[in-house]
Amino acid sequence: MKRIVAAVIAIFLLGVFMLIAVQLPFGRPSYSDMDDYFLRHGQEETGANNICTAVVFDYRGFDTLGEASVLFSAVVTTGLIFRRLERGD
Amino acid sequence: MQLSRIVRTAADILYPFILIFGLYIVIHGHLTPGGGFQGGAVIATGSVLLLVAFRYSELTGDLRKGWMKIFESGGLLLFIGTALAALLVGGVFFFNWLANTGSLFGIPVAFGPNPGEIYTAGVIPVMNLAVGIEVWGGLSLIVMYMMGDLEEGGERS
């Protein structure tokens, strides 16, 4: 009985999620001025041939700082959890 | 218990090549696909390979927890410091103050596809290097903490 209920709930949830996923407008808006600006002015403004890196480290540098902070806090948390199990060093 | 001689020798031979490949990805981050995060992760796999093949107590030199802590914190500080240095030269936070100045990393590039020059892109290579060092230290440190637990548990030692 439990298994049947679980299966029904799983199928229901799968259907709901699939319904939502199908209705999502994917790839729209297909054109935005931001892409065009990065492609046209990225090289002369940042001097980087790799526009992805130019966006990540120059235009959106603040987000990258947050990303680095996430890694830092992950390491600090790991050290906090495992601190009693190490000896010396 | 320790791993076989084949594994240890192969790890010894592979380690410098993994380091060189990771450093290539980090340093050429502004020219080719890749960057600080990806290259740092590749270098960290080299460290993890040594940690798996050898025991932590056997590793000497720069693969200790203390050095990795310094690398991680130092990389993050260098990253923030590079961003803050833009305030000193009259820009805003994260302003690319080295690009197109003609000095270090300041060679202007032409528009369109070109082979690329490594001394371009201003502060982006510096930040790539900083993030690469930070990711290397961070990921290695996570694995070192967990492997330290494994050794103290008596399962491998």
PDB file of C-alpha atoms in Angstrom:
ATOM      1  CA  MET A   1       0.000   0.000   0.000  1.00  0.00           C
ATOM      2  CA  LYS A   2       2.793   2.383   0.968  1.00  0.00           C
ATOM      3  CA  ARG A   3       4.642   1.635  -2.250  1.00  0.00           C
ATOM      4  CA  ILE A   4       1.566   2.311  -4.349  1.00  0.00           C
ATOM      5  CA  VAL A   5       0.961   5.633  -2.621  1.00  0.00           C
ATOM      6  CA  ALA A   6       4.617   6.563  -3.056  1.00  0.00           C
ATOM      7  CA  ALA A   7       4.514   5.665  -6.741  1.00  0.00           C
ATOM      8  CA  VAL A   8       1.336   7.675  -7.301  1.00  0.00           C
ATOM      9  CA  ILE A   9       2.846  10.709  -5.569  1.00  0.00           C
ATOM     10  CA  ALA A  10       6.075  10.363  -7.567  1.00  0.00           C
ATOM     11  CA  ILE A  11       4.213  10.128 -10.873  1.00  0.00           C
ATOM     12  CA  PHE A  12       2.019  13.092  -9.923  1.00  0.00           C
ATOM     13  CA  LEU A  13       5.021  15.233  -9.024  1.00  0.00           C
ATOM     14  CA  LEU A  14       6.829  14.182 -12.192  1.00  0.00           C
ATOM     15  CA  GLY A  15       3.792  15.186 -14.249  1.00  0.00           C
ATOM     16  CA  VAL A  16       3.545  18.564 -12.544  1.00  0.00           C
ATOM     17  CA  PHE A  17       7.216  19.300 -13.060  1.00  0.00           C
ATOM     18  CA  MET A  18       7.158  18.154 -16.670  1.00  0.00           C
ATOM     19  CA  LEU A  19       4.082  20.306 -17.329  1.00  0.00           C
ATOM     20  CA  ILE A  20       5.875  23.337 -15.923  1.00  0.00           C
ATOM     21  CA  ALA A  21       9.093  22.536 -17.784  1.00  0.00           C
ATOM     22  CA  VAL A  22       7.300  22.184 -21.114  1.00  0.00           C
ATOM     23  CA  GLN A  23       5.549  25.523 -20.728  1.00  0.00           C
ATOM     24  CA  LEU A  24       8.746  27.412 -19.873  1.00  0.00           C
ATOM     25  CA  PRO A  25       9.799  29.865 -22.582  1.00  0.00           C
ATOM     26  CA  PHE A  26      13.240  28.530 -23.339  1.00  0.00           C
ATOM     27  CA  GLY A  27      15.779  30.715 -25.099  1.00  0.00           C
ATOM     28  CA  ARG A  28      13.669  33.834 -24.998  1.00  0.00           C
ATOM     29  CA  PRO A  29      14.375  36.679 -25.382  1.00  0.00           C
ATOM     30  CA  SER A  30      16.609  35.441 -28.138  1.00  0.00           C
ATOM     31  CA  TYR A  31      18.157  38.839 -28.722  1.00  0.00           C
ATOM     32  CA  SER A  32      19.388  41.234 -26.087  1.00  0.00           C
ATOM     33  CA  ASP A  33      21.473  44.375 -26.322  1.00  0.00           C
ATOM     34  CA  MET A  34      23.782  43.117 -23.597  1.00  0.00           C
ATOM     35  CA  ASP A  35      25.216  40.255 -25.711  1.00  0.00           C
ATOM     36  CA  ASP A  36      25.802  42.621 -28.578  1.00  0.00           C
ATOM     37  CA  TYR A  37      27.583  45.103 -26.337  1.00  0.00           C
ATOM     38  CA  PHE A  38      29.896  42.439 -24.887  1.00  0.00           C
ATOM     39  CA  LEU A  39      30.787  41.095 -28.312  1.00  0.00           C
ATOM     40  CA  ARG A  40      31.401  44.518 -29.870  1.00  0.00           C
ATOM     41  CA  HIS A  41      33.196  46.321 -27.032  1.00  0.00           C
ATOM     42  CA  GLY A  42      34.611  43.514 -24.884  1.00  0.00           C
ATOM     43  CA  GLN A  43      37.924  43.246 -26.668  1.00  0.00           C
ATOM     44  CA  GLU A  44      38.741  46.932 -26.736  1.00  0.00           C
ATOM     45  CA  GLU A  45      37.550  47.602 -23.194  1.00  0.00           C
ATOM     46  CA  THR A  46      39.161  44.683 -21.389  1.00  0.00           C
ATOM     47  CA  GLY A  47      41.806  43.500 -23.832  1.00  0.00           C
ATOM     48  CA  ALA A  48      40.812  39.877 -23.350  1.00  0.00           C
ATOM     49  CA  ASN A  49      40.183  37.670 -26.356  1.00  0.00           C
ATOM     50  CA  ASN A  50      38.086  35.316 -24.241  1.00  0.00           C
ATOM     51  CA  ILE A  51      34.819  37.173 -23.795  1.00  0.00           C
ATOM     52  CA  CYS A  52      33.612  34.674 -21.188  1.00  0.00           C
ATOM     53  CA  THR A  53      36.573  35.509 -18.965  1.00  0.00           C
ATOM     54  CA  ALA A  54      36.067  39.202 -19.662  1.00  0.00           C
ATOM     55  CA  VAL A  55      32.487  38.943 -18.409  1.00  0.00           C
ATOM     56  CA  VAL A  56      33.358  36.780 -15.410  1.00  0.00           C
ATOM     57  CA  PHE A  57      36.375  38.748 -14.167  1.00  0.00           C
ATOM     58  CA  ASP A  58      35.689  42.274 -15.397  1.00  0.00           C
ATOM     59  CA  TYR A  59      32.053  43.099 -16.088  1.00  0.00           C
ATOM     60  CA  ARG A  60      30.704  40.734 -13.439  1.00  0.00           C
ATOM     61  CA  GLY A  61      33.691  40.730 -11.118  1.00  0.00           C
ATOM     62  CA  PHE A  62      31.567  41.211  -8.030  1.00  0.00           C
ATOM     63  CA  ASP A  63      29.760  37.924  -8.687  1.00  0.00           C
ATOM     64  CA  THR A  64      33.103  36.182  -8.992  1.00  0.00           C
ATOM     65  CA  LEU A  65      34.072  37.590  -5.617  1.00  0.00           C
ATOM     66  CA  GLY A  66      30.939  35.999  -4.182  1.00  0.00           C
ATOM     67  CA  GLU A  67      31.811  32.723  -5.883  1.00  0.00           C
ATOM     68  CA  ALA A  68      35.274  32.753  -4.329  1.00  0.00           C
ATOM     69  CA  SER A  69      33.752  33.556  -0.941  1.00  0.00           C
ATOM     70  CA  VAL A  70      31.453  30.538  -1.269  1.00  0.00           C
ATOM     71  CA  LEU A  71      34.471  28.284  -1.794  1.00  0.00           C
ATOM     72  CA  PHE A  72      36.266  29.924   1.125  1.00  0.00           C
ATOM     73  CA  SER A  73      33.323  29.418   3.469  1.00  0.00           C
ATOM     74  CA  ALA A  74      33.008  25.804   2.294  1.00  0.00           C
ATOM     75  CA  VAL A  75      36.631  25.166   3.260  1.00  0.00           C
ATOM     76  CA  VAL A  76      36.190  26.927   6.602  1.00  0.00           C
ATOM     77  CA  THR A  77      33.097  24.828   7.342  1.00  0.00           C
ATOM     78  CA  THR A  78      34.906  21.623   6.429  1.00  0.00           C
ATOM     79  CA  GLY A  79      37.746  22.562   8.739  1.00  0.00           C
ATOM     80  CA  LEU A  80      35.250  23.335  11.468  1.00  0.00           C
ATOM     81  CA  ILE A  81      33.548  19.951  11.161  1.00  0.00           C
ATOM     82  CA  PHE A  82      36.724  17.866  10.909  1.00  0.00           C
ATOM     83  CA  ARG A  83      38.795  19.800  13.414  1.00  0.00           C
ATOM     84  CA  ARG A  84      38.668  17.336  16.289  1.00  0.00           C
ATOM     85  CA  LEU A  85      39.655  14.337  14.223  1.00  0.00           C
ATOM     86  CA  GLU A  86      43.108  15.614  13.301  1.00  0.00           C
ATOM     87  CA  ARG A  87      46.126  15.639  15.519  1.00  0.00           C
ATOM     88  CA  GLY A  88      49.165  17.862  15.264  1.00  0.00           C
ATOM     89  CA  ASP A  89      49.813  20.118  12.276  1.00  0.00           C
TER      90      ASP A  89
ATOM     91  CA  MET B   1      48.280  -0.664   4.168  1.00  0.00           C
ATOM     92  CA  GLN B   2      49.632   1.360   1.298  1.00  0.00           C
ATOM     93  CA  LEU B   3      48.985   1.342  -2.394  1.00  0.00           C
ATOM     94  CA  SER B   4      51.173  -0.635  -4.765  1.00  0.00           C
ATOM     95  CA  ARG B   5      54.467   0.541  -6.188  1.00  0.00           C
ATOM     96  CA  ILE B   6      52.898   0.929  -9.646  1.00  0.00           C
ATOM     97  CA  VAL B   7      50.336   3.420  -8.392  1.00  0.00           C
ATOM     98  CA  ARG B   8      52.900   5.391  -6.420  1.00  0.00           C
ATOM     99  CA  THR B   9      55.368   5.601  -9.292  1.00  0.00           C
ATOM    100  CA  ALA B  10      52.667   6.565 -11.782  1.00  0.00           C
ATOM    101  CA  ALA B  11      51.427   9.304  -9.441  1.00  0.00           C
ATOM    102  CA  ASP B  12      54.985  10.570  -9.048  1.00  0.00           C
ATOM    103  CA  ILE B  13      55.476  10.773 -12.812  1.00  0.00           C
ATOM    104  CA  LEU B  14      52.058  12.259 -13.594  1.00  0.00           C
ATOM    105  CA  TYR B  15      52.136  14.967 -10.939  1.00  0.00           C
ATOM    106  CA  PRO B  16      54.352  17.549 -12.742  1.00  0.00           C
ATOM    107  CA  PHE B  17      52.412  17.170 -15.985  1.00  0.00           C
ATOM    108  CA  ILE B  18      49.117  17.792 -14.200  1.00  0.00           C
ATOM    109  CA  LEU B  19      50.655  20.876 -12.572  1.00  0.00           C
ATOM    110  CA  ILE B  20      51.873  22.196 -15.927  1.00  0.00           C
ATOM    111  CA  PHE B  21      48.509  21.602 -17.594  1.00  0.00           C
ATOM    112  CA  GLY B  22      46.647  23.331 -14.785  1.00  0.00           C
ATOM    113  CA  LEU B  23      49.021  26.289 -14.799  1.00  0.00           C
ATOM    114  CA  TYR B  24      48.604  26.578 -18.564  1.00  0.00           C
ATOM    115  CA  ILE B  25      44.825  26.766 -18.159  1.00  0.00           C
ATOM    116  CA  VAL B  26      45.177  29.387 -15.417  1.00  0.00           C
ATOM    117  CA  ILE B  27      47.703  31.608 -17.185  1.00  0.00           C
ATOM    118  CA  HIS B  28      45.992  31.484 -20.583  1.00  0.00           C
ATOM    119  CA  GLY B  29      42.579  32.110 -19.058  1.00  0.00           C
ATOM    120  CA  HIS B  30      42.043  35.347 -20.987  1.00  0.00           C
ATOM    121  CA  LEU B  31      42.946  33.767 -24.354  1.00  0.00           C
ATOM    122  CA  THR B  32      41.629  30.194 -24.385  1.00  0.00           C
ATOM    123  CA  PRO B  33      38.701  28.426 -22.715  1.00  0.00           C
ATOM    124  CA  GLY B  34      39.330  27.975 -19.040  1.00  0.00           C
ATOM    125  CA  GLY B  35      40.363  30.281 -16.271  1.00  0.00           C
ATOM    126  CA  GLY B  36      41.164  30.433 -12.610  1.00  0.00           C
ATOM    127  CA  PHE B  37      38.472  28.119 -11.312  1.00  0.00           C
ATOM    128  CA  GLN B  38      38.987  25.408 -13.910  1.00  0.00           C
ATOM    129  CA  GLY B  39      42.783  25.493 -13.800  1.00  0.00           C
ATOM    130  CA  GLY B  40      42.811  25.533 -10.027  1.00  0.00           C
ATOM    131  CA  ALA B  41      40.574  22.479  -9.984  1.00  0.00           C
ATOM    132  CA  VAL B  42      42.972  20.689 -12.383  1.00  0.00           C
ATOM    133  CA  ILE B  43      45.963  21.483 -10.143  1.00  0.00           C
ATOM    134  CA  ALA B  44      43.963  20.327  -7.120  1.00  0.00           C
ATOM    135  CA  THR B  45      43.390  16.949  -8.814  1.00  0.00           C
ATOM    136  CA  GLY B  46      47.194  16.589  -8.945  1.00  0.00           C
ATOM    137  CA  SER B  47      47.432  17.215  -5.228  1.00  0.00           C
ATOM    138  CA  VAL B  48      44.584  14.806  -4.557  1.00  0.00           C
ATOM    139  CA  LEU B  49      46.320  12.165  -6.704  1.00  0.00           C
ATOM    140  CA  LEU B  50      49.397  12.415  -4.501  1.00  0.00           C
ATOM    141  CA  LEU B  51      47.239  12.337  -1.378  1.00  0.00           C
ATOM    142  CA  VAL B  52      45.508   9.158  -2.531  1.00  0.00           C
ATOM    143  CA  ALA B  53      48.668   7.401  -3.702  1.00  0.00           C
ATOM    144  CA  PHE B  54      50.720   8.314  -0.625  1.00  0.00           C
ATOM    145  CA  ARG B  55      49.745   8.840   2.954  1.00  0.00           C
ATOM    146  CA  TYR B  56      49.453  12.368   4.239  1.00  0.00           C
ATOM    147  CA  SER B  57      52.204  11.766   6.778  1.00  0.00           C
ATOM    148  CA  GLU B  58      54.562  10.794   3.950  1.00  0.00           C
ATOM    149  CA  LEU B  59      54.107  14.046   2.076  1.00  0.00           C
ATOM    150  CA  THR B  60      56.614  16.767   2.845  1.00  0.00           C
ATOM    151  CA  GLY B  61      57.377  20.145   1.401  1.00  0.00           C
ATOM    152  CA  ASP B  62      54.640  22.395   0.141  1.00  0.00           C
ATOM    153  CA  LEU B  63      51.813  19.855   0.240  1.00  0.00           C
ATOM    154  CA  ARG B  64      51.040  20.493   3.892  1.00  0.00           C
ATOM    155  CA  LYS B  65      47.903  21.921   5.394  1.00  0.00           C
ATOM    156  CA  GLY B  66      49.684  25.052   6.574  1.00  0.00           C
ATOM    157  CA  TRP B  67      50.836  25.984   3.092  1.00  0.00           C
ATOM    158  CA  MET B  68      47.428  25.244   1.618  1.00  0.00           C
ATOM    159  CA  LYS B  69      45.788  27.524   4.161  1.00  0.00           C
ATOM    160  CA  ILE B  70      48.237  30.275   3.199  1.00  0.00           C
ATOM    161  CA  PHE B  71      47.568  29.687  -0.530  1.00  0.00           C
ATOM    162  CA  GLU B  72      43.828  29.811  -0.064  1.00  0.00           C
ATOM    163  CA  SER B  73      43.754  32.943   2.061  1.00  0.00           C
ATOM    164  CA  GLY B  74      46.499  34.611   0.044  1.00  0.00           C
ATOM    165  CA  GLY B  75      44.735  33.966  -3.246  1.00  0.00           C
ATOM    166  CA  LEU B  76      41.517  35.477  -1.978  1.00  0.00           C
ATOM    167  CA  LEU B  77      43.374  38.472  -0.527  1.00  0.00           C
ATOM    168  CA  LEU B  78      45.242  39.026  -3.791  1.00  0.00           C
ATOM    169  CA  PHE B  79      41.925  38.863  -5.657  1.00  0.00           C
ATOM    170  CA  ILE B  80      40.269  41.437  -3.400  1.00  0.00           C
ATOM    171  CA  GLY B  81      43.427  43.547  -3.313  1.00  0.00           C
ATOM    172  CA  THR B  82      43.584  43.729  -7.094  1.00  0.00           C
ATOM    173  CA  ALA B  83      39.973  44.833  -7.150  1.00  0.00           C
ATOM    174  CA  LEU B  84      40.534  47.393  -4.376  1.00  0.00           C
ATOM    175  CA  ALA B  85      43.648  48.800  -6.079  1.00  0.00           C
ATOM    176  CA  ALA B  86      41.350  50.260  -8.716  1.00  0.00           C
ATOM    177  CA  LEU B  87      40.120  52.708  -6.083  1.00  0.00           C
ATOM    178  CA  LEU B  88      43.658  54.070  -5.702  1.00  0.00           C
ATOM    179  CA  VAL B  89      43.998  54.895  -9.383  1.00  0.00           C
ATOM    180  CA  GLY B  90      40.657  56.611  -9.562  1.00  0.00           C
ATOM    181  CA  GLY B  91      38.318  53.894 -10.737  1.00  0.00           C
ATOM    182  CA  VAL B  92      35.501  51.975  -9.156  1.00  0.00           C
ATOM    183  CA  PHE B  93      35.579  48.582  -7.427  1.00  0.00           C
ATOM    184  CA  PHE B  94      36.666  45.892  -9.948  1.00  0.00           C
ATOM    185  CA  PHE B  95      37.617  48.484 -12.544  1.00  0.00           C
ATOM    186  CA  ASN B  96      40.119  47.063 -15.051  1.00  0.00           C
ATOM    187  CA  TRP B  97      42.855  49.599 -14.325  1.00  0.00           C
ATOM    188  CA  LEU B  98      45.686  47.829 -16.190  1.00  0.00           C
ATOM    189  CA  ALA B  99      43.996  47.311 -19.552  1.00  0.00           C
ATOM    190  CA  ASN B 100      45.167  49.327 -22.555  1.00  0.00           C
ATOM    191  CA  THR B 101      47.764  51.258 -20.578  1.00  0.00           C
ATOM    192  CA  GLY B 102      50.791  49.855 -22.400  1.00  0.00           C
ATOM    193  CA  SER B 103      52.403  48.686 -19.152  1.00  0.00           C
ATOM    194  CA  LEU B 104      52.304  45.174 -17.697  1.00  0.00           C
ATOM    195  CA  PHE B 105      49.401  43.202 -19.215  1.00  0.00           C
ATOM    196  CA  GLY B 106      48.311  46.414 -20.924  1.00  0.00           C
ATOM    197  CA  ILE B 107      48.803  45.781 -24.646  1.00  0.00           C
ATOM    198  CA  PRO B 108      45.672  46.715 -26.622  1.00  0.00           C
ATOM    199  CA  VAL B 109      44.174  44.020 -28.830  1.00  0.00           C
ATOM    200  CA  ALA B 110      42.573  44.342 -32.239  1.00  0.00           C
ATOM    201  CA  PHE B 111      38.893  43.736 -32.793  1.00  0.00           C
ATOM    202  CA  GLY B 112      37.876  40.362 -34.121  1.00  0.00           C
ATOM    203  CA  PRO B 113      39.522  36.942 -34.109  1.00  0.00           C
ATOM    204  CA  ASN B 114      43.263  37.102 -33.555  1.00  0.00           C
ATOM    205  CA  PRO B 115      45.937  34.729 -32.262  1.00  0.00           C
ATOM    206  CA  GLY B 116      46.181  36.557 -28.969  1.00  0.00           C
ATOM    207  CA  GLU B 117      49.008  37.944 -26.887  1.00  0.00           C
ATOM    208  CA  ILE B 118      49.616  36.862 -23.324  1.00  0.00           C
ATOM    209  CA  TYR B 119      50.446  40.345 -22.009  1.00  0.00           C
ATOM    210  CA  THR B 120      46.948  41.687 -22.566  1.00  0.00           C
ATOM    211  CA  ALA B 121      43.693  41.979 -20.634  1.00  0.00           C
ATOM    212  CA  GLY B 122      44.870  44.102 -17.703  1.00  0.00           C
ATOM    213  CA  VAL B 123      43.951  42.759 -14.280  1.00  0.00           C
ATOM    214  CA  ILE B 124      42.201  39.660 -15.668  1.00  0.00           C
ATOM    215  CA  PRO B 125      45.361  37.455 -15.718  1.00  0.00           C
ATOM    216  CA  VAL B 126      46.250  38.640 -12.200  1.00  0.00           C
ATOM    217  CA  MET B 127      42.781  37.753 -10.948  1.00  0.00           C
ATOM    218  CA  ASN B 128      42.919  34.428 -12.802  1.00  0.00           C
ATOM    219  CA  LEU B 129      46.163  33.597 -11.029  1.00  0.00           C
ATOM    220  CA  ALA B 130      44.745  34.647  -7.659  1.00  0.00           C
ATOM    221  CA  VAL B 131      41.585  32.588  -8.096  1.00  0.00           C
ATOM    222  CA  GLY B 132      43.628  29.635  -9.383  1.00  0.00           C
ATOM    223  CA  ILE B 133      45.809  29.650  -6.271  1.00  0.00           C
ATOM    224  CA  GLU B 134      42.751  30.005  -4.068  1.00  0.00           C
ATOM    225  CA  VAL B 135      40.861  27.116  -5.693  1.00  0.00           C
ATOM    226  CA  TRP B 136      43.963  24.912  -5.565  1.00  0.00           C
ATOM    227  CA  GLY B 137      44.437  25.566  -1.851  1.00  0.00           C
ATOM    228  CA  GLY B 138      40.748  25.285  -1.042  1.00  0.00           C
ATOM    229  CA  LEU B 139      39.996  22.011  -2.802  1.00  0.00           C
ATOM    230  CA  SER B 140      43.234  20.406  -1.597  1.00  0.00           C
ATOM    231  CA  LEU B 141      42.475  21.538   1.933  1.00  0.00           C
ATOM    232  CA  ILE B 142      39.000  19.989   1.864  1.00  0.00           C
ATOM    233  CA  VAL B 143      40.443  16.638   0.739  1.00  0.00           C
ATOM    234  CA  MET B 144      43.267  16.883   3.298  1.00  0.00           C
ATOM    235  CA  TYR B 145      40.812  17.409   6.151  1.00  0.00           C
ATOM    236  CA  MET B 146      38.788  14.386   5.077  1.00  0.00           C
ATOM    237  CA  MET B 147      41.849  12.192   4.495  1.00  0.00           C
ATOM    238  CA  GLY B 148      43.175  13.172   7.910  1.00  0.00           C
ATOM    239  CA  ASP B 149      39.963  11.769   9.358  1.00  0.00           C
ATOM    240  CA  LEU B 150      40.497   8.556   7.388  1.00  0.00           C
ATOM    241  CA  GLU B 151      44.010   8.082   8.717  1.00  0.00           C
ATOM    242  CA  GLU B 152      43.098   8.768  12.315  1.00  0.00           C
ATOM    243  CA  GLY B 153      40.324   6.215  12.057  1.00  0.00           C
ATOM    244  CA  GLY B 154      42.951   3.534  11.520  1.00  0.00           C
ATOM    245  CA  GLU B 155      41.520   2.313   8.260  1.00  0.00           C
ATOM    246  CA  ARG B 156      44.559   3.123   6.152  1.00  0.00           C
ATOM    247  CA  SER B 157      47.427   3.515   8.592  1.00  0.00           C
TER     248      SER B 157
END
